[in-house]
Short mmCIF file of C-alpha atoms in Angstrom, two decimals:
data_model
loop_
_atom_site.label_atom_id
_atom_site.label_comp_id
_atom_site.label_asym_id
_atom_site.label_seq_id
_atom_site.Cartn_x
_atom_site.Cartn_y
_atom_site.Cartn_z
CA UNK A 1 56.76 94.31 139.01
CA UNK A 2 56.96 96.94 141.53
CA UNK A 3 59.82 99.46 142.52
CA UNK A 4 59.21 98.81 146.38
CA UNK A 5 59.47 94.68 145.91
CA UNK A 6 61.19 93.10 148.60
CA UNK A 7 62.03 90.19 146.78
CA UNK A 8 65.47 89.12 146.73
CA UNK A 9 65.94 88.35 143.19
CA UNK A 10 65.36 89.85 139.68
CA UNK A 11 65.17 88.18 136.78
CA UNK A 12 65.49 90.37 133.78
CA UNK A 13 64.92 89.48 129.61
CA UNK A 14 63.93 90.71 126.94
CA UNK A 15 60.52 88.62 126.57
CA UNK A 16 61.88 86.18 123.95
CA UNK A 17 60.97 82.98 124.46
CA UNK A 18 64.49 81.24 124.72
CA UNK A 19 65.84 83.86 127.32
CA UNK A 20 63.08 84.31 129.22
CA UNK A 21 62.79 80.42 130.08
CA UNK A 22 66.09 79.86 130.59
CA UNK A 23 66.80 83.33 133.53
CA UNK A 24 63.47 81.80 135.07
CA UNK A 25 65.19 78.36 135.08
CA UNK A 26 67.86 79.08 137.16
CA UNK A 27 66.18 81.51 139.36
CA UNK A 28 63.19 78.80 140.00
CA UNK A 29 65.87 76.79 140.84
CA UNK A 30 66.69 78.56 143.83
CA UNK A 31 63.30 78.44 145.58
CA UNK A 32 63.87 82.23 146.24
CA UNK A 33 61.23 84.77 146.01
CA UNK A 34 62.03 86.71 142.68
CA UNK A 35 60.43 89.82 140.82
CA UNK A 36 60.47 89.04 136.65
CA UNK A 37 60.90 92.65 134.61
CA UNK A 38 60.77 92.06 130.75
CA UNK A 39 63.30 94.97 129.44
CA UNK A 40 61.90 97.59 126.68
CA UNK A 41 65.15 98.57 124.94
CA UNK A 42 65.51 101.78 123.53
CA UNK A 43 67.70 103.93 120.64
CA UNK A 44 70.32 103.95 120.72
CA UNK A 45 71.44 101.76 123.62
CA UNK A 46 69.46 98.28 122.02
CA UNK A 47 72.36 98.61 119.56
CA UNK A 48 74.97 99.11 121.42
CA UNK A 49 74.52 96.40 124.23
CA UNK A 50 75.48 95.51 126.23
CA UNK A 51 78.37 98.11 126.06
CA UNK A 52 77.49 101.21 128.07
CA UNK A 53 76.35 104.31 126.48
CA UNK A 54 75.91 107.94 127.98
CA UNK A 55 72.62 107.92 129.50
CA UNK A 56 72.02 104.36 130.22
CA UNK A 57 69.72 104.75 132.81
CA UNK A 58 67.11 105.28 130.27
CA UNK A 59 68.24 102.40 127.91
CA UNK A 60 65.02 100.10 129.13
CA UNK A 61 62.25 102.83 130.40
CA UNK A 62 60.61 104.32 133.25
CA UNK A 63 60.39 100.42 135.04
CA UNK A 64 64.49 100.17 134.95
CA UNK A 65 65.02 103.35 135.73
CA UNK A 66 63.12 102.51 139.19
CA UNK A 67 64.93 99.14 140.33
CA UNK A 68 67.97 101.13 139.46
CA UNK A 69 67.13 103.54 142.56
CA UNK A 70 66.65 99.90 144.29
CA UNK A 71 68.41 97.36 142.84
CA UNK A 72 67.85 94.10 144.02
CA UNK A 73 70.73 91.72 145.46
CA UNK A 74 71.19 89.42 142.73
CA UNK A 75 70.13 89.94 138.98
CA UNK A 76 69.66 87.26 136.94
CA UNK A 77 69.55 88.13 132.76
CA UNK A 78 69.79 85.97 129.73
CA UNK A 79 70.64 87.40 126.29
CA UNK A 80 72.54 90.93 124.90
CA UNK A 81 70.08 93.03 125.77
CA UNK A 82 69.85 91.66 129.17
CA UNK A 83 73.54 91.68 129.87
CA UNK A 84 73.19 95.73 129.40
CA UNK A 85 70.78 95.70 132.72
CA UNK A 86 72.73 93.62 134.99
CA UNK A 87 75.64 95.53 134.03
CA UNK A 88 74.05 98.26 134.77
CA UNK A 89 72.24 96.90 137.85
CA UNK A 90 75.89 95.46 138.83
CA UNK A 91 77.39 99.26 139.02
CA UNK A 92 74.50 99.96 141.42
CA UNK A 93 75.70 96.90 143.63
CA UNK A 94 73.54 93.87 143.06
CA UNK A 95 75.65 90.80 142.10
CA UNK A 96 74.72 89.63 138.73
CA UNK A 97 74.66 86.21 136.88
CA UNK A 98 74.78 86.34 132.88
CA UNK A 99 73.24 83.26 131.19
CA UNK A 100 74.51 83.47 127.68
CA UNK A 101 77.62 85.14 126.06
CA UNK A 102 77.26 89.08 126.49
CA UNK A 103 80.48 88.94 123.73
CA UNK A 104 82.26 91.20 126.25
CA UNK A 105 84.87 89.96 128.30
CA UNK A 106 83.30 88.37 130.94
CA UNK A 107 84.53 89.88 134.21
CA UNK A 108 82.01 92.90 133.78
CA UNK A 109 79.77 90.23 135.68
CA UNK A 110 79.88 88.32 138.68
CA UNK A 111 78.84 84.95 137.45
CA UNK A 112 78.42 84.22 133.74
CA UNK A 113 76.59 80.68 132.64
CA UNK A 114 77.43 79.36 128.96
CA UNK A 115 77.28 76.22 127.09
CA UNK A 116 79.96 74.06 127.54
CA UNK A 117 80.37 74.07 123.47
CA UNK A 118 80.73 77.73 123.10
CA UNK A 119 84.59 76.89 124.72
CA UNK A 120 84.49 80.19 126.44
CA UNK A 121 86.73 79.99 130.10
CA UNK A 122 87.12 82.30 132.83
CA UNK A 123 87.00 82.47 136.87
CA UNK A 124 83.20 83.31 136.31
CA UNK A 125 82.37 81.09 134.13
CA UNK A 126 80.70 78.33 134.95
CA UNK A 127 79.65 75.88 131.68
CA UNK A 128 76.54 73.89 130.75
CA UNK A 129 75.74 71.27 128.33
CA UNK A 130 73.37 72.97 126.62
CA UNK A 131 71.03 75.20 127.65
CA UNK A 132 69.20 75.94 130.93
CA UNK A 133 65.48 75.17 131.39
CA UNK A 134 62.85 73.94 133.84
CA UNK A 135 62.31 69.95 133.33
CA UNK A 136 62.77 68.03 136.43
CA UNK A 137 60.79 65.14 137.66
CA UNK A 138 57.85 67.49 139.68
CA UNK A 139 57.91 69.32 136.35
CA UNK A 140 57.19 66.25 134.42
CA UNK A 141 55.01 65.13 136.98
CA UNK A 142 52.85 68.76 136.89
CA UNK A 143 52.70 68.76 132.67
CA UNK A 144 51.57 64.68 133.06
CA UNK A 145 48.59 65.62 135.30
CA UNK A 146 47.74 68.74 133.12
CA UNK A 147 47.56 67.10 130.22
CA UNK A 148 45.96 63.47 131.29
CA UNK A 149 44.38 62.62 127.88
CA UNK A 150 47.86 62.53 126.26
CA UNK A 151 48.50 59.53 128.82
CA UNK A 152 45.86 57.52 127.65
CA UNK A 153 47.11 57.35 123.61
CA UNK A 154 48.21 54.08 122.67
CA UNK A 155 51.70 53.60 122.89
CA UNK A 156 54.84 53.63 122.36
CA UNK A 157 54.45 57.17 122.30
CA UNK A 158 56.54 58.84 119.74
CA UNK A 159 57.55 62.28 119.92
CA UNK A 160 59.35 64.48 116.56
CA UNK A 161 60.24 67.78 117.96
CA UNK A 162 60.96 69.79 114.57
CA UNK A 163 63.28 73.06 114.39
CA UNK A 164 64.39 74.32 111.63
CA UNK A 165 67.66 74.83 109.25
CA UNK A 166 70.69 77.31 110.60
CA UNK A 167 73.62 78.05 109.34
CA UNK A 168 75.06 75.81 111.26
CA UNK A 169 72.49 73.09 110.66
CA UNK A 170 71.83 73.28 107.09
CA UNK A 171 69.16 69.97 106.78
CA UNK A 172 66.70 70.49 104.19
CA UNK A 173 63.35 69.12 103.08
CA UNK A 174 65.21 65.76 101.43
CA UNK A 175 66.78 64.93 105.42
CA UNK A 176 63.48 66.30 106.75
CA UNK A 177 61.63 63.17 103.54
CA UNK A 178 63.60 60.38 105.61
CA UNK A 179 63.48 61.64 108.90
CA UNK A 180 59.23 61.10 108.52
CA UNK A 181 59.05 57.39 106.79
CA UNK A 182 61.67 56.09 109.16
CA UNK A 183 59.32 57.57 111.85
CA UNK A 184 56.51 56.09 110.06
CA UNK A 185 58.59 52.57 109.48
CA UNK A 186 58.75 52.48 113.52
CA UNK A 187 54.93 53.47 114.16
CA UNK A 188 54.21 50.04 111.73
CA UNK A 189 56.80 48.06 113.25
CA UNK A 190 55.85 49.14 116.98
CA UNK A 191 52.50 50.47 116.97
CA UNK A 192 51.77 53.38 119.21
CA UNK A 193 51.04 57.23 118.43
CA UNK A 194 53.47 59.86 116.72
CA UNK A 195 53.16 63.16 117.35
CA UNK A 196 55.13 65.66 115.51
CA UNK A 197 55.14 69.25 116.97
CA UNK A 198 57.29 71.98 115.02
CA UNK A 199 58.15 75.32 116.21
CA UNK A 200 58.49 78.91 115.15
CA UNK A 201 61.65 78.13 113.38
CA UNK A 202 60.39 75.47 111.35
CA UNK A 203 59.35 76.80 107.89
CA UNK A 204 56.21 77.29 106.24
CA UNK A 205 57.45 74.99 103.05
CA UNK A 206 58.28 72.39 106.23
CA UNK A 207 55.74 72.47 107.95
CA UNK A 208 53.21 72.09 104.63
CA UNK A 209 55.63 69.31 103.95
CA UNK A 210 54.79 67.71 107.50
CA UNK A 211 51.16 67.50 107.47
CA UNK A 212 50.99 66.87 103.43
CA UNK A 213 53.72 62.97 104.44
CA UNK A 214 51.64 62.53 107.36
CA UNK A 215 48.14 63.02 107.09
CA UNK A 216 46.07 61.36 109.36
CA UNK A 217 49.21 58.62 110.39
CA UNK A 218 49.96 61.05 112.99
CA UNK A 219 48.76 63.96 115.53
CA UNK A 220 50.61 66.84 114.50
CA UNK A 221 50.72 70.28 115.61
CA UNK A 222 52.67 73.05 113.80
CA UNK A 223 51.05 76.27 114.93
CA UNK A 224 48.17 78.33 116.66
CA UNK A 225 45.77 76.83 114.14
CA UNK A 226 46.11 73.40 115.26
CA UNK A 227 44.70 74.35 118.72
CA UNK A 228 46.95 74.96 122.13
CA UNK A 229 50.64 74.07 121.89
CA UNK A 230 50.80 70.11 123.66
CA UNK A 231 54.82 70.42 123.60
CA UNK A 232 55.02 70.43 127.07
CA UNK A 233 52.30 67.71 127.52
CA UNK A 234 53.58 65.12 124.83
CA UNK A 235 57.64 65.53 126.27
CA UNK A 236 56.04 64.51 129.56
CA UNK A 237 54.28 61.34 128.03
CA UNK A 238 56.74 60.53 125.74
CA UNK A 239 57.86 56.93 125.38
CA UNK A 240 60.77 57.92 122.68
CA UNK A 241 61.92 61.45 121.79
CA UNK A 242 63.60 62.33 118.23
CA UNK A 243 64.78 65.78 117.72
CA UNK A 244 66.00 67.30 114.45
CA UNK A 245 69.83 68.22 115.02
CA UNK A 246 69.43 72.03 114.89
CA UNK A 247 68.51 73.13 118.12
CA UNK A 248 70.31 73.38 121.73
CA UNK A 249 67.20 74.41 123.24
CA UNK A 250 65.14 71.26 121.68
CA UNK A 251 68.38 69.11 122.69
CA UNK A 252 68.30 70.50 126.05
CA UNK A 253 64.85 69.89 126.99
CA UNK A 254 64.83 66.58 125.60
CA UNK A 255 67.88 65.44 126.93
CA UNK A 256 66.14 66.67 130.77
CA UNK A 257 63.53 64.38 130.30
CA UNK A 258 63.34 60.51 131.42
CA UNK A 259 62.81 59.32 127.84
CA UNK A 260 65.41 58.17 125.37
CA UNK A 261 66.57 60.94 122.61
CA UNK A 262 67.57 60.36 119.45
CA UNK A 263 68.92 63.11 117.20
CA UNK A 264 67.99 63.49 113.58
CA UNK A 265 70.92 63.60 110.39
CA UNK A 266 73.31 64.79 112.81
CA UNK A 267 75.53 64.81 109.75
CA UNK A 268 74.24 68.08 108.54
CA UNK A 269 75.76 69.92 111.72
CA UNK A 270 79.12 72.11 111.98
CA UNK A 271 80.26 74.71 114.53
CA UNK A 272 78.76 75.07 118.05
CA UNK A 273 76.20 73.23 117.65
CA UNK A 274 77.99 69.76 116.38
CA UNK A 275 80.04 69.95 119.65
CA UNK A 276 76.70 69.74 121.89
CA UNK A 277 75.12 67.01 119.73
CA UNK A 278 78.46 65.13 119.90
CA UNK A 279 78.52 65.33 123.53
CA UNK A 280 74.85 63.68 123.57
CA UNK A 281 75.86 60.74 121.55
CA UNK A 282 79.00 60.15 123.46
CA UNK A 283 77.64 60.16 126.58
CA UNK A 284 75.37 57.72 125.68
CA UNK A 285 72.66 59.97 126.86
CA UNK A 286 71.24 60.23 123.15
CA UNK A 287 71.56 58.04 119.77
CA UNK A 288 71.92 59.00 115.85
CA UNK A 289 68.52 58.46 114.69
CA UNK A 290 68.42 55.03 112.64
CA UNK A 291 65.87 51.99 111.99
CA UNK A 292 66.82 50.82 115.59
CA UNK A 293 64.04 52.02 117.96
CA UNK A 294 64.88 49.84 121.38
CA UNK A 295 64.86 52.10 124.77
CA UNK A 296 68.07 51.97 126.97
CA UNK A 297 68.97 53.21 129.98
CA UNK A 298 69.88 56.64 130.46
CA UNK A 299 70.25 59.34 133.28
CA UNK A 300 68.67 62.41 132.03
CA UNK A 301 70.42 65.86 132.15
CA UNK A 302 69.79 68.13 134.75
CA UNK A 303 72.10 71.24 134.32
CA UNK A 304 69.83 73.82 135.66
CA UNK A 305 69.82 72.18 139.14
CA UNK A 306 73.74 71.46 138.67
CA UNK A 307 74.27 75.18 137.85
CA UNK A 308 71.85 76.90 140.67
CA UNK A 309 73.57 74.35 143.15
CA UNK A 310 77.11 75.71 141.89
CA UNK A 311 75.61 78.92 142.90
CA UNK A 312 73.70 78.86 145.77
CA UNK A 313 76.49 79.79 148.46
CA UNK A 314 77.55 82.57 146.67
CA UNK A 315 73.72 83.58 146.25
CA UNK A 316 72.55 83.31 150.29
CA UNK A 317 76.02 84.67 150.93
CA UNK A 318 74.95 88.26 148.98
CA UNK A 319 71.35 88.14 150.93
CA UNK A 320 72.54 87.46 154.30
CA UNK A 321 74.81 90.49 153.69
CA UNK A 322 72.08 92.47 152.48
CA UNK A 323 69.70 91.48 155.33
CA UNK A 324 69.08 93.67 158.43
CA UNK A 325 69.69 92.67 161.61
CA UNK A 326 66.07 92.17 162.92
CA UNK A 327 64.94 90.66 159.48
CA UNK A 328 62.42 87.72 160.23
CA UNK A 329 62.04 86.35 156.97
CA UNK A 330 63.74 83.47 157.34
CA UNK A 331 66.34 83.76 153.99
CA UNK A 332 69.03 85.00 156.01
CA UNK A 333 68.97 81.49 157.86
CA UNK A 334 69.19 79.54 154.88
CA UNK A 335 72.47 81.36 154.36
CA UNK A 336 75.64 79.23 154.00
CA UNK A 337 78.71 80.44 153.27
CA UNK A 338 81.73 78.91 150.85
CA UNK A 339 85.03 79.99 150.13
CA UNK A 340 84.73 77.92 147.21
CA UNK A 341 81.64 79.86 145.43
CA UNK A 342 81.15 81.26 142.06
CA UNK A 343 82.42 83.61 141.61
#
């Protein structure tokens, strides 16, 4: 990005994938031009964040140290290392949302987004079921027309969207044995295609495991070598979803789409993690994975909207403040103001 953007928002991560999609969520949300900077931590601040150090400016390189000297009005960061920069970005006087907890109390930001399940409250704090990310119906829509030979498989189309163990999600190769043949008991009863798509938490032992019970009874794709990654094409085609109980980000996505979810062994689950899958099954917007394979109706889960609505005043507030006087680019006018804004 460059020092002298004019765009109103930055969106700053560490370039995992998890954090990165989720900051972009929310700031795609807004329809706001934004400027993306993927943070190079640096000895001995990367182990510290995000407290502050002496000499943070230098905690991320040369590229920090430059939108420090013009910081834009609103930050947007996901993750610890990330919470460091729009601290830092916040004590230069941009207004700064934290997706994630920066396990510091939480008034050294403006806004702070967690999941609902991490039980975390504040003034600032505005909660999620789940985790943030970009499915919507245009989104489904774009992946459908990008991918329009996954639309012509015979269906019901079947999707297994494989994590991997935690320690909060210890499900092993047995759970992983029954998870496949009931999948395999609904592709007889029901026809169709199954796909199976890990990801890079699912292990190597799994993932041998996968391809060795499925052979040719399925399309699967667990890595690089099995050609370009269809995730985002088969969740957009998908008749049925099933996703192994491990995963918020897995939950998440599926739970955003139109298609029924059903969640693998939940059984295996404790902690955080039990709380979100709980709150899937209750709401009736997912189902316990069992010989039963019969669509409902559902409303799909749409928190990133929810969350960059909750927002938005607070958001146009900051640029309209920002904004000169003789500004024509039109943001200021979008402005709307609201006692009632986060935070």
């Amino acid at each position: 990005m460059s020092a002298a953007s004019s765009a109103p928002v930055l969106v700053v991560h560490d370039g995992t994938s998890g954090n990165r999609r989720q900051a972009l969520a929310l700031a795609e949300a807004w329809a706001l031009p934004f400027d993306e900077l993927v943070l190079r931590p640096r000895v001995p601040w990367r182990w510290a964040a995000p407290r502050v150090l002496p000499g943070s400016r230098a905690a991320f390189g040369e590229d920090f140290a430059a939108v420090l000297e013009t910081p834009p009005v609103i930050a947007v960061g996901c993750g610890r290392q990330a919470a460091l920069a729009t601290r830092l970005l916040r004590q230069r006087g941009s207004k700064v949302v934290q997706i994630l907890h920066p396990r510091l109390p939480t008034p050294h930001w403006d806004a702070v987004v967690l999941p609902a399940h991490d039980g975390v409250q504040g003034g600032n704090v505005l909660t999620l079921d789940g985790s943030l990310n970009p499915i919507d119906d245009a989104w489904l829509e774009q992946k459908r027309a990008a991918h329009p030979m996954l639309g012509e498989a015979p269906g019901p189309v079947t999707a297994l969207l494989v994590g991997g163990p935690t320690d909060d999600s210890d499900w092993d190769r047995h759970a992983l044995d029954g998870i496949l043949e009931l999948l395999l008991r609904w592709r007889q009863r029901d026809g169709g295609t199954l796909w199976v798509i890990g990801s890079r938490r699912t292990p190597s032992a799994m993932r041998r495991q996968i391809k060795q019970a499925l052979g040719d009874r399925a399309q699967v794709w667990m890595g690089d070598a099995d050609g370009p990654n269809p995730y985002a094409g088969v969740i957009a085609w998908a008749d049925r979803l099933v996703v192994t109980p491990d995963s918020a980000n897995l939950i998440s996505e599926a739970a955003a789409t139109r298609a029924p979810l059903w969640i693998a062994v939940p059984r295996y689950n404790r902690g955080r993690i039990r709380h979100l899958v709980a709150k899937a099954i209750d709401s009736g917007r997912a189902r316990s994975l069992g010989p039963e394979g019969t669509p409902w109706p559902i409303e799909p889960w749409r928190e990133s909207a929810r969350v960059a609505e909750r927002l938005r005043p607070w958001v146009m507030e900051a640029i309209a403040a920002r904004q000169p006087v003789d500004d024509d680019s039109g943001i200021a006018d979008k402005a709307t103001r609201s006692a009632d804004a986060v935070p």
